[in-house]
């Protein structure tokens, strides 16, 4: 089964306090679902329309695991704390099974 990757590219952070309030419950929820943080922080370099903003990449054992975690009640409660504090693009991508 192919791994899956959660890629969150932040366009803008409007409220750092809301982001911190979201991260407090979101991080352990993600880790409890087997999520492994691969990269987290501002982009080191960008090209094309890239922004030097926060980017997060998390590895999951499968796409379904990532979907279940995201749609589950614990993560949804964390997401409520984030509210409109950021503008981000969140994608779940299946890895290549060579």
mmCIF file of N, CA and C in Angstrom:
data_model
loop_
_atom_site.group_PDB
_atom_site.id
_atom_site.type_symbol
_atom_site.label_atom_id
_atom_site.label_comp_id
_atom_site.label_asym_id
_atom_site.label_seq_id
_atom_site.Cartn_x
_atom_site.Cartn_y
_atom_site.Cartn_z
ATOM 1 N N UNK A 1 0.844 -1.180 0.000
ATOM 2 C CA UNK A 1 0.000 0.000 0.000
ATOM 3 C C UNK A 1 0.890 1.245 0.000
ATOM 4 N N UNK A 2 0.520 2.205 -0.826
ATOM 5 C CA UNK A 2 1.318 3.435 -0.950
ATOM 6 C C UNK A 2 1.123 4.336 0.266
ATOM 7 N N UNK A 3 2.192 4.979 0.641
ATOM 8 C CA UNK A 3 2.122 6.001 1.694
ATOM 9 C C UNK A 3 1.321 7.183 1.159
ATOM 10 N N UNK A 4 0.932 8.066 2.060
ATOM 11 C CA UNK A 4 0.251 9.293 1.662
ATOM 12 C C UNK A 4 0.947 10.461 2.341
ATOM 13 N N UNK A 5 0.872 11.602 1.712
ATOM 14 C CA UNK A 5 1.522 12.797 2.228
ATOM 15 C C UNK A 5 0.526 13.944 2.321
ATOM 16 N N UNK A 6 0.548 14.582 3.461
ATOM 17 C CA UNK A 6 -0.265 15.767 3.755
ATOM 18 C C UNK A 6 0.637 16.952 3.458
ATOM 19 N N UNK A 7 0.234 17.789 2.528
ATOM 20 C CA UNK A 7 1.032 18.946 2.152
ATOM 21 C C UNK A 7 0.187 20.192 2.406
ATOM 22 N N UNK A 8 0.593 20.977 3.377
ATOM 23 C CA UNK A 8 -0.113 22.217 3.713
ATOM 24 C C UNK A 8 0.804 23.383 3.387
ATOM 25 N N UNK A 9 0.389 24.176 2.407
ATOM 26 C CA UNK A 9 1.140 25.371 2.024
ATOM 27 C C UNK A 9 0.351 26.581 2.492
ATOM 28 N N UNK A 10 0.911 27.298 3.411
ATOM 29 C CA UNK A 10 0.250 28.477 3.967
ATOM 30 C C UNK A 10 0.502 29.669 3.052
ATOM 31 N N UNK A 11 -0.564 30.334 2.661
ATOM 32 C CA UNK A 11 -0.441 31.541 1.845
ATOM 33 C C UNK A 11 -0.243 32.760 2.739
ATOM 34 N N UNK A 12 -0.973 32.761 3.855
ATOM 35 C CA UNK A 12 -0.876 33.884 4.775
ATOM 36 C C UNK A 12 -1.316 33.443 6.159
ATOM 37 N N UNK A 13 -0.641 33.941 7.177
ATOM 38 C CA UNK A 13 -1.030 33.703 8.569
ATOM 39 C C UNK A 13 -1.586 35.021 9.088
ATOM 40 N N UNK A 14 -2.882 35.039 9.338
ATOM 41 C CA UNK A 14 -3.557 36.256 9.804
ATOM 42 C C UNK A 14 -3.494 36.410 11.313
ATOM 43 N N UNK A 15 -3.488 35.261 12.017
ATOM 44 C CA UNK A 15 -3.576 35.300 13.465
ATOM 45 C C UNK A 15 -2.705 34.181 14.049
ATOM 46 N N UNK A 16 -1.525 34.543 14.524
ATOM 47 C CA UNK A 16 -0.580 33.558 15.063
ATOM 48 C C UNK A 16 -1.118 32.869 16.311
ATOM 49 N N UNK A 17 -1.947 33.558 17.086
ATOM 50 C CA UNK A 17 -2.520 32.953 18.289
ATOM 51 C C UNK A 17 -3.499 31.830 17.921
ATOM 52 N N UNK A 18 -4.299 32.039 16.876
ATOM 53 C CA UNK A 18 -5.211 30.984 16.429
ATOM 54 C C UNK A 18 -4.430 29.793 15.884
ATOM 55 N N UNK A 19 -3.356 30.065 15.179
ATOM 56 C CA UNK A 19 -2.513 28.982 14.664
ATOM 57 C C UNK A 19 -1.932 28.177 15.822
ATOM 58 N N UNK A 20 -1.429 28.856 16.847
ATOM 59 C CA UNK A 20 -0.873 28.159 18.016
ATOM 60 C C UNK A 20 -1.949 27.359 18.744
ATOM 61 N N UNK A 21 -3.161 27.923 18.855
ATOM 62 C CA UNK A 21 -4.269 27.224 19.519
ATOM 63 C C UNK A 21 -4.662 25.970 18.743
ATOM 64 N N UNK A 22 -4.559 26.018 17.417
ATOM 65 C CA UNK A 22 -4.850 24.865 16.557
ATOM 66 C C UNK A 22 -3.755 23.802 16.690
ATOM 67 N N UNK A 23 -2.491 24.248 16.664
ATOM 68 C CA UNK A 23 -1.375 23.310 16.693
ATOM 69 C C UNK A 23 -1.315 22.497 17.988
ATOM 70 N N UNK A 24 -1.733 23.091 19.085
ATOM 71 C CA UNK A 24 -1.659 22.392 20.375
ATOM 72 C C UNK A 24 -2.416 21.068 20.354
ATOM 73 N N UNK A 25 -3.693 21.016 19.911
ATOM 74 C CA UNK A 25 -4.363 19.721 19.833
ATOM 75 C C UNK A 25 -4.125 18.983 18.514
ATOM 76 N N UNK A 26 -3.844 19.716 17.429
ATOM 77 C CA UNK A 26 -3.697 19.066 16.120
ATOM 78 C C UNK A 26 -2.452 18.187 16.064
ATOM 79 N N UNK A 27 -1.332 18.671 16.591
ATOM 80 C CA UNK A 27 -0.084 17.917 16.503
ATOM 81 C C UNK A 27 -0.186 16.541 17.159
ATOM 82 N N UNK A 28 -0.656 16.426 18.417
ATOM 83 C CA UNK A 28 -0.761 15.079 18.992
ATOM 84 C C UNK A 28 -1.820 14.217 18.301
ATOM 85 N N UNK A 29 -2.860 14.830 17.764
ATOM 86 C CA UNK A 29 -3.884 14.077 17.032
ATOM 87 C C UNK A 29 -3.286 13.469 15.773
ATOM 88 N N UNK A 30 -2.507 14.251 15.059
ATOM 89 C CA UNK A 30 -1.842 13.771 13.845
ATOM 90 C C UNK A 30 -0.864 12.657 14.184
ATOM 91 N N UNK A 31 -0.063 12.849 15.222
ATOM 92 C CA UNK A 31 0.917 11.830 15.618
ATOM 93 C C UNK A 31 0.237 10.548 16.091
ATOM 94 N N UNK A 32 -0.888 10.672 16.793
ATOM 95 C CA UNK A 32 -1.618 9.494 17.273
ATOM 96 C C UNK A 32 -2.143 8.652 16.114
ATOM 97 N N UNK A 33 -2.388 9.298 14.968
ATOM 98 C CA UNK A 33 -2.859 8.581 13.782
ATOM 99 C C UNK A 33 -1.694 8.033 12.964
ATOM 100 N N UNK A 34 -0.487 8.145 13.495
ATOM 101 C CA UNK A 34 0.683 7.629 12.798
ATOM 102 C C UNK A 34 1.342 8.634 11.875
ATOM 103 N N UNK A 35 0.892 9.887 11.907
ATOM 104 C CA UNK A 35 1.482 10.913 11.064
ATOM 105 C C UNK A 35 2.906 11.225 11.494
ATOM 106 N N UNK A 36 3.799 11.280 10.529
ATOM 107 C CA UNK A 36 5.215 11.582 10.788
ATOM 108 C C UNK A 36 5.552 12.893 10.082
ATOM 109 N N UNK A 37 5.940 13.895 10.864
ATOM 110 C CA UNK A 37 6.289 15.192 10.297
ATOM 111 C C UNK A 37 7.605 15.064 9.528
ATOM 112 N N UNK A 38 7.566 15.374 8.241
ATOM 113 C CA UNK A 38 8.734 15.294 7.367
ATOM 114 C C UNK A 38 9.383 16.674 7.243
ATOM 115 N N UNK A 39 8.548 17.701 7.113
ATOM 116 C CA UNK A 39 9.031 19.082 7.015
ATOM 117 C C UNK A 39 7.994 19.997 7.637
ATOM 118 N N UNK A 40 8.488 21.050 8.314
ATOM 119 C CA UNK A 40 7.575 21.996 8.967
ATOM 120 C C UNK A 40 8.331 23.294 9.199
ATOM 121 N N UNK A 41 7.812 24.365 8.642
ATOM 122 C CA UNK A 41 8.440 25.669 8.815
ATOM 123 C C UNK A 41 8.346 26.491 7.551
ATOM 124 N N UNK A 42 8.994 27.638 7.546
ATOM 125 C CA UNK A 42 8.938 28.481 6.356
ATOM 126 C C UNK A 42 9.685 27.837 5.186
ATOM 127 N N UNK A 43 9.211 28.086 3.983
ATOM 128 C CA UNK A 43 9.891 27.576 2.790
ATOM 129 C C UNK A 43 11.301 28.152 2.732
ATOM 130 N N UNK A 44 12.260 27.336 2.335
ATOM 131 C CA UNK A 44 13.649 27.789 2.240
ATOM 132 C C UNK A 44 13.897 28.567 0.954
ATOM 133 N N UNK A 45 13.199 28.186 -0.101
ATOM 134 C CA UNK A 45 13.355 28.824 -1.411
ATOM 135 C C UNK A 45 12.083 28.556 -2.190
ATOM 136 N N UNK A 46 11.661 29.507 -2.998
ATOM 137 C CA UNK A 46 10.467 29.297 -3.809
ATOM 138 C C UNK A 46 10.750 29.616 -5.267
ATOM 139 N N UNK A 47 9.919 29.035 -6.137
ATOM 140 C CA UNK A 47 9.958 29.290 -7.572
ATOM 141 C C UNK A 47 8.521 29.447 -8.055
ATOM 142 N N UNK A 48 8.381 29.971 -9.235
ATOM 143 C CA UNK A 48 7.077 30.178 -9.856
ATOM 144 C C UNK A 48 6.199 31.022 -8.938
ATOM 145 N N UNK A 49 5.048 30.562 -8.511
ATOM 146 C CA UNK A 49 4.192 31.369 -7.639
ATOM 147 C C UNK A 49 4.354 31.013 -6.160
ATOM 148 N N UNK A 50 5.434 30.367 -5.805
ATOM 149 C CA UNK A 50 5.663 29.966 -4.426
ATOM 150 C C UNK A 50 5.794 31.150 -3.483
ATOM 151 N N UNK A 51 5.407 30.933 -2.241
ATOM 152 C CA UNK A 51 5.487 31.961 -1.210
ATOM 153 C C UNK A 51 6.432 31.499 -0.109
ATOM 154 N N UNK A 52 7.199 32.418 0.432
ATOM 155 C CA UNK A 52 8.084 32.097 1.557
ATOM 156 C C UNK A 52 7.252 32.089 2.837
ATOM 157 N N UNK A 53 6.405 31.092 2.944
ATOM 158 C CA UNK A 53 5.513 30.941 4.089
ATOM 159 C C UNK A 53 5.681 29.543 4.658
ATOM 160 N N UNK A 54 4.988 29.308 5.753
ATOM 161 C CA UNK A 54 4.996 28.014 6.424
ATOM 162 C C UNK A 54 4.526 26.912 5.473
ATOM 163 N N UNK A 55 5.226 25.801 5.488
ATOM 164 C CA UNK A 55 4.861 24.619 4.718
ATOM 165 C C UNK A 55 5.009 23.414 5.636
ATOM 166 N N UNK A 56 4.035 22.525 5.592
ATOM 167 C CA UNK A 56 4.082 21.320 6.422
ATOM 168 C C UNK A 56 3.875 20.101 5.528
ATOM 169 N N UNK A 57 4.737 19.099 5.690
ATOM 170 C CA UNK A 57 4.599 17.829 4.981
ATOM 171 C C UNK A 57 4.589 16.731 6.039
ATOM 172 N N UNK A 58 3.537 15.914 6.001
ATOM 173 C CA UNK A 58 3.369 14.836 6.978
ATOM 174 C C UNK A 58 3.140 13.530 6.224
ATOM 175 N N UNK A 59 3.849 12.492 6.611
ATOM 176 C CA UNK A 59 3.697 11.177 5.999
ATOM 177 C C UNK A 59 2.711 10.343 6.811
ATOM 178 N N UNK A 60 1.811 9.659 6.113
ATOM 179 C CA UNK A 60 0.874 8.711 6.725
ATOM 180 C C UNK A 60 1.045 7.359 6.053
ATOM 181 N N UNK A 61 0.656 6.291 6.743
ATOM 182 C CA UNK A 61 0.773 4.945 6.189
ATOM 183 C C UNK A 61 -0.091 4.735 4.954
ATOM 184 N N UNK A 62 -1.213 5.459 4.869
ATOM 185 C CA UNK A 62 -2.094 5.313 3.715
ATOM 186 C C UNK A 62 -2.940 6.573 3.546
ATOM 187 N N UNK A 63 -3.505 6.709 2.379
ATOM 188 C CA UNK A 63 -4.396 7.833 2.114
ATOM 189 C C UNK A 63 -5.614 7.762 3.029
ATOM 190 N N UNK A 64 -6.156 6.570 3.218
ATOM 191 C CA UNK A 64 -7.345 6.439 4.054
ATOM 192 C C UNK A 64 -7.068 6.839 5.499
ATOM 193 N N UNK A 65 -5.887 6.519 6.001
ATOM 194 C CA UNK A 65 -5.512 6.914 7.361
ATOM 195 C C UNK A 65 -5.501 8.435 7.488
ATOM 196 N N UNK A 66 -4.931 9.109 6.487
ATOM 197 C CA UNK A 66 -4.880 10.575 6.505
ATOM 198 C C UNK A 66 -6.278 11.173 6.419
ATOM 199 N N UNK A 67 -7.119 10.620 5.569
ATOM 200 C CA UNK A 67 -8.495 11.112 5.429
ATOM 201 C C UNK A 67 -9.265 10.905 6.718
ATOM 202 N N UNK A 68 -9.152 9.714 7.297
ATOM 203 C CA UNK A 68 -9.871 9.421 8.543
ATOM 204 C C UNK A 68 -9.446 10.351 9.671
ATOM 205 N N UNK A 69 -8.143 10.630 9.754
ATOM 206 C CA UNK A 69 -7.660 11.531 10.797
ATOM 207 C C UNK A 69 -8.216 12.928 10.569
ATOM 208 N N UNK A 70 -8.107 13.431 9.336
ATOM 209 C CA UNK A 70 -8.587 14.777 9.029
ATOM 210 C C UNK A 70 -10.080 14.923 9.304
ATOM 211 N N UNK A 71 -10.866 13.939 8.911
ATOM 212 C CA UNK A 71 -12.315 14.028 9.034
ATOM 213 C C UNK A 71 -12.836 13.620 10.405
ATOM 214 N N UNK A 72 -11.945 13.107 11.261
ATOM 215 C CA UNK A 72 -12.336 12.647 12.592
ATOM 216 C C UNK A 72 -12.633 13.790 13.553
ATOM 217 N N UNK A 73 -13.335 13.483 14.634
ATOM 218 C CA UNK A 73 -13.781 14.521 15.569
ATOM 219 C C UNK A 73 -12.639 15.268 16.274
ATOM 220 N N UNK A 74 -11.538 14.595 16.576
ATOM 221 C CA UNK A 74 -10.451 15.278 17.287
ATOM 222 C C UNK A 74 -9.791 16.336 16.403
ATOM 223 N N UNK A 75 -9.507 15.976 15.162
ATOM 224 C CA UNK A 75 -8.872 16.961 14.283
ATOM 225 C C UNK A 75 -9.859 18.078 13.932
ATOM 226 N N UNK A 76 -11.111 17.731 13.724
ATOM 227 C CA UNK A 76 -12.108 18.752 13.399
ATOM 228 C C UNK A 76 -12.253 19.756 14.543
ATOM 229 N N UNK A 77 -12.132 19.288 15.786
ATOM 230 C CA UNK A 77 -12.171 20.202 16.937
ATOM 231 C C UNK A 77 -10.959 21.128 16.920
ATOM 232 N N UNK A 78 -9.791 20.598 16.562
ATOM 233 C CA UNK A 78 -8.585 21.434 16.460
ATOM 234 C C UNK A 78 -8.759 22.464 15.351
ATOM 235 N N UNK A 79 -9.341 22.043 14.241
ATOM 236 C CA UNK A 79 -9.555 22.934 13.104
ATOM 237 C C UNK A 79 -10.478 24.101 13.466
ATOM 238 N N UNK A 80 -11.425 23.854 14.349
ATOM 239 C CA UNK A 80 -12.317 24.927 14.815
ATOM 240 C C UNK A 80 -11.518 26.030 15.502
ATOM 241 N N UNK A 81 -10.458 25.647 16.201
ATOM 242 C CA UNK A 81 -9.616 26.637 16.892
ATOM 243 C C UNK A 81 -8.842 27.498 15.893
ATOM 244 N N UNK A 82 -8.530 26.925 14.738
ATOM 245 C CA UNK A 82 -7.818 27.671 13.706
ATOM 246 C C UNK A 82 -8.732 28.706 13.056
ATOM 247 N N UNK A 83 -9.974 28.303 12.811
ATOM 248 C CA UNK A 83 -10.944 29.227 12.225
ATOM 249 C C UNK A 83 -10.395 29.911 10.983
ATOM 250 N N UNK A 84 -10.501 31.222 10.958
ATOM 251 C CA UNK A 84 -10.019 32.006 9.824
ATOM 252 C C UNK A 84 -8.641 32.609 10.098
ATOM 253 N N UNK A 85 -7.855 31.952 10.924
ATOM 254 C CA UNK A 85 -6.542 32.475 11.304
ATOM 255 C C UNK A 85 -5.476 32.359 10.239
ATOM 256 N N UNK A 86 -5.728 31.526 9.217
ATOM 257 C CA UNK A 86 -4.756 31.353 8.136
ATOM 258 C C UNK A 86 -5.479 31.189 6.805
ATOM 259 N N UNK A 87 -4.713 31.348 5.754
ATOM 260 C CA UNK A 87 -5.147 30.989 4.409
ATOM 261 C C UNK A 87 -4.132 29.959 3.957
ATOM 262 N N UNK A 88 -4.588 28.720 3.757
ATOM 263 C CA UNK A 88 -3.654 27.670 3.363
ATOM 264 C C UNK A 88 -4.288 26.759 2.335
ATOM 265 N N UNK A 89 -3.430 26.063 1.634
ATOM 266 C CA UNK A 89 -3.818 25.062 0.643
ATOM 267 C C UNK A 89 -3.405 23.723 1.237
ATOM 268 N N UNK A 90 -4.376 22.851 1.490
ATOM 269 C CA UNK A 90 -4.095 21.546 2.087
ATOM 270 C C UNK A 90 -4.404 20.463 1.070
ATOM 271 N N UNK A 91 -3.412 19.618 0.819
ATOM 272 C CA UNK A 91 -3.579 18.528 -0.150
ATOM 273 C C UNK A 91 -3.115 17.218 0.461
ATOM 274 N N UNK A 92 -3.834 16.152 0.141
ATOM 275 C CA UNK A 92 -3.412 14.793 0.488
ATOM 276 C C UNK A 92 -3.022 14.125 -0.821
ATOM 277 N N UNK A 93 -1.801 13.610 -0.847
ATOM 278 C CA UNK A 93 -1.246 13.049 -2.075
ATOM 279 C C UNK A 93 -0.756 11.639 -1.794
ATOM 280 N N UNK A 94 -1.125 10.688 -2.661
ATOM 281 C CA UNK A 94 -0.611 9.335 -2.513
ATOM 282 C C UNK A 94 0.820 9.257 -3.026
ATOM 283 N N UNK A 95 1.638 8.508 -2.302
ATOM 284 C CA UNK A 95 3.008 8.308 -2.730
ATOM 285 C C UNK A 95 3.085 7.345 -3.899
ATOM 286 N N UNK A 96 4.218 7.311 -4.529
ATOM 287 C CA UNK A 96 4.460 6.419 -5.661
ATOM 288 C C UNK A 96 4.914 5.091 -5.099
ATOM 289 N N UNK A 97 4.266 4.035 -5.508
ATOM 290 C CA UNK A 97 4.615 2.681 -5.073
ATOM 291 C C UNK A 97 5.511 2.059 -6.133
ATOM 292 N N UNK A 98 6.814 2.104 -5.926
ATOM 293 C CA UNK A 98 7.753 1.586 -6.941
ATOM 294 C C UNK A 98 7.880 0.101 -6.864
#
